[in-house]
Amino acid sequence: MRHIISLLMENEAGALSRVAGLFSARGYNIESLTVAPTEDPTLSRMTIVTSGSDSVIEQIIKQLNKLIDVVKVLDLNDGKYIERELMLVKVKATGAFREEMKRMCDIFRGRIIDVADGTFTIELTGSGHKLDAFLEGLGQTAILETVRTGASGIGRGDRILKV
Amino acid sequence: MADSAHPHQITGAEIVIRCLDQENVQYVFGYPGGAVLHIYDAIYKQDHFKHILVRHEQAAVHAADAFARATGEVGVALVTSGPGATNAITGIATAYMDSIPLVVISGQVPVPAIGLDAFQEVDMVGITRPCVKHNFLVKDVKDIASTIKKAFHIAKTGRPGPVVVDIPKDITAHKTEFIYPDTVEMRSYNPVTKGHSGQIKKAIKLLMEAKRPMVYTGGGVVLGDASEAMVKLVKALGVPVTNTLMGLGGYPSTDKQFVGMLGMHGTYEANMAMQECDVLLAVGARFDDRVIGNPNHFYSKDRTIIHVDIDPSSISKRVKVHVPIVGEVKSVLAEMNELVAAEPPQPSAALKAWWAQIDAWRGKLCLSYDKSSSLIKPQYVIEKLWEVTKGEAYVTSDVGQHQMWAAQYYKFDKPRRWINSGGLGTMGVGLPYAMGCQFADPSAQVACVTGEGSIQMNIQELSTCKQYHLPIKIILLNNRYLGMVRQWQEFFYENRYSESYMDSLPDFVKLAESYGHVGMNIEKPADVEGALSDAFAMKDRLVFMNFITDQKENVFPMIEAGKGLSEMILSQNIDAEDL
Ligand SMILES: Cc1ncc(C[n+]2csc(CCOP(=O)(O)OP(=O)(O)O)c2C)c(N)n1
């Protein structure tokens, strides 16, 4: 099953490579991994999207907790959570495409953040499914380039991951 | 040296020395080189600890590792950057697999040179990441003391393990004030100590009510100094107990409740009891593949498993556990002992019947071997070694058949006496391990049981042994084969002995003599005991004993990789009809 794991770790050189190394050494899947410092600059927050059987996920959580730099780990799937991903898509915007792209962008509540001769760059956030649906809607011929951040997740309500 | 403008400032190298002094380090095993020259200069000027100059960095780490295994203290090794650091890797990985507390200090190229492919630069933190508990690169002289403090703390607390501290050369020349922190505060690292009391109660209830209880203990009992508490519990419950290869000595082997080692080369009775028990208490052990074989076969019988371990990730990793207890084994066992003392178990008919079953299994005499042979049987050498040393020696081994025979036939009654590479299975550890043990306990008898393949992997350490007058006794079970490889080839590759014959062996007696030691060739069974007595009587000499053993002897019982615990192959000496 797909799981989305959040963790707080010391914002130190090499901390990211310890997590990445753990996943590759033990053969765990990584669908996506995002990381950035938090409001407390000594801490980084990471969101890992992975998949595996219950026992594999249990091991992943335990192994992450075992890393010395990791402060806290939370399996967001243990409760209610929200996830969002940011995508930037560069599309063809010539002739008939120009209107079509604007319309698609409105439907999916994206924003055009760069306009050039013959191209638009669209910014879109949402769940991974929404982003997939948008790309499908655009069609292969319209898409020039895409970049996605991978999911970031947060618990709903008073589910808070903090030290 | 303090300079006059900054009277309290000392160099990074001197800080390293002061830190080791603060940690009461007695021995540093190491080898010098460019990146650690400032540190070596500071070593020259100090008398806090003794530096032991090995002949290869791998041996430095192994010796420090054995020192830790024998004493329970943190072992310390010091190596230079680049090749010094890479030579240390096998030692570090070996210690990691067996959860041994080590601090390995490696030199690094100066900070401005890092990343420029400088002479003797390797990314030590990157290379060691998968085989250390943690590692550090120190980039400021002000961080040396707090980093070393943390390194020792991390190495010895929780599930122990090796910690690497990589220190660039320029940092060891910079100066600052030396302040050694009293305590370590790390928000990200707070290992548990006490186990969950409710779970502990539940475990004891299960054990008391069991019809076929069984206790299985591993390296955690030895490393956690919990063997006294373990013995108390097993005695009070009156149950059978087995030890893993790493756990030997955790429970006295000569006690009648001990059913021998379990696993791939475990005893018939231990493996059968593991398979047939209805409640299993696992303590400081991890159900690894060499211990329970195929987990699906293990599942084919129903049993309730209680698992006590300091490391949550060891629990339910290979085998689903019903009552997990995370905590220091010593503290959990103490709590268990209190519960049992408050309500001692009643003798039960079921337990009596279980013991009768175990005694029947014991009746197979699975460790019997041909005693009438005119060739020296390796098992016989180990039995005699046990007699001559009265079971009190530190026994180190390398990896192969000789290791298994040492584990099976030397009856360890005390923890921290059996020193071997269980997890990584590193050939070449035997001699450096013996060095570490002899430094740990200078007046003790130390025997290194080895094979002619393994001993040649760190043979250069005979020179170190000479320099420091280490009176180790090397027990070479010389079968002219990489015996364990040959055994697998005999069983699974139709006797195609591909590259497992050891040709062109040196004359080991002359070799030992050339290093200034005593060498002996022993070729007849009748000479074994006398030779061992003579060797151990030479209390101040290293004696290299070359036992020419039966080339084709195999280790039994054996469970093939992927097979289950009750699917053992037994020695041809044991009648199949008996099974
Ligand atoms: C460094 C290393 N290389 C290879 C092996 C694989 N291996 C395991 S046992 C063995 C044979 C050991 O031969 P020897 O030391 O002569 O001991 P014997 O089995 O004959 O007692 C080998 C090659 C290993 N464990 N370690």
Short mmCIF file of C-alpha atoms in Angstrom, two decimals, chain B residues 10-25 28 35-36 38-40 42-43 46 48-49 76-79 103-107 138 140-141 143-149 152 165-169 171-174 176-180:
data_model
loop_
_atom_site.label_atom_id
_atom_site.label_comp_id
_atom_site.label_asym_id
_atom_site.label_seq_id
_atom_site.Cartn_x
_atom_site.Cartn_y
_atom_site.Cartn_z
CA ILE B 10 45.53 23.92 22.65
CA THR B 11 45.59 22.28 19.23
CA GLY B 12 42.89 20.06 17.84
CA ALA B 13 45.31 17.14 18.00
CA GLU B 14 45.87 17.74 21.70
CA ILE B 15 42.13 18.03 22.18
CA VAL B 16 41.70 14.58 20.64
CA ILE B 17 44.15 13.19 23.21
CA ARG B 18 42.43 14.97 26.08
CA CYS B 19 39.04 13.66 24.99
CA LEU B 20 40.31 10.09 24.90
CA ASP B 21 41.76 10.64 28.35
CA GLN B 22 38.42 11.93 29.59
CA GLU B 23 36.81 8.76 28.27
CA ASN B 24 39.37 6.68 30.22
CA VAL B 25 40.68 5.07 27.08
CA VAL B 28 44.34 3.13 20.96
CA ALA B 35 46.53 13.29 7.73
CA VAL B 36 47.00 12.20 11.35
CA HIS B 38 49.53 16.16 14.23
CA ILE B 39 47.60 13.62 16.27
CA TYR B 40 50.58 11.25 16.32
CA ALA B 42 50.42 14.73 20.30
CA ILE B 43 50.43 11.00 21.11
CA GLN B 46 51.31 12.17 26.19
CA HIS B 48 47.33 8.98 29.15
CA PHE B 49 46.90 5.91 26.99
CA VAL B 76 39.26 2.94 19.89
CA ALA B 77 41.11 2.88 16.58
CA LEU B 78 43.00 5.62 14.78
CA VAL B 79 43.79 5.60 11.07
CA VAL B 103 35.06 4.90 18.06
CA VAL B 104 37.18 5.05 14.93
CA ILE B 105 39.02 8.29 14.37
CA SER B 106 40.14 8.81 10.79
CA GLY B 107 42.27 11.57 9.39
CA VAL B 138 34.42 17.64 12.10
CA ASP B 140 35.82 23.25 13.17
CA VAL B 141 38.33 22.75 15.95
CA ASP B 143 33.54 20.96 17.58
CA ILE B 144 36.13 18.24 18.23
CA ALA B 145 35.44 17.79 21.94
CA SER B 146 31.65 17.77 21.73
CA THR B 147 31.75 15.45 18.71
CA ILE B 148 34.02 12.92 20.40
CA LYS B 149 31.83 13.07 23.49
CA PHE B 152 31.39 7.67 22.70
CA VAL B 165 34.87 10.61 13.57
CA ASP B 166 36.59 11.98 10.48
CA ILE B 167 38.92 14.89 11.29
CA PRO B 168 40.60 16.99 8.59
CA LYS B 169 44.29 17.59 9.14
CA ILE B 171 41.50 21.11 12.14
CA THR B 172 43.98 19.17 14.26
CA ALA B 173 46.44 22.06 13.99
CA HIS B 174 43.97 24.84 14.80
CA THR B 176 40.92 26.50 20.85
CA GLU B 177 40.12 26.07 24.49
CA PHE B 178 39.46 22.52 25.64
CA ILE B 179 36.07 22.09 27.23
CA TYR B 180 34.79 18.56 27.58
#
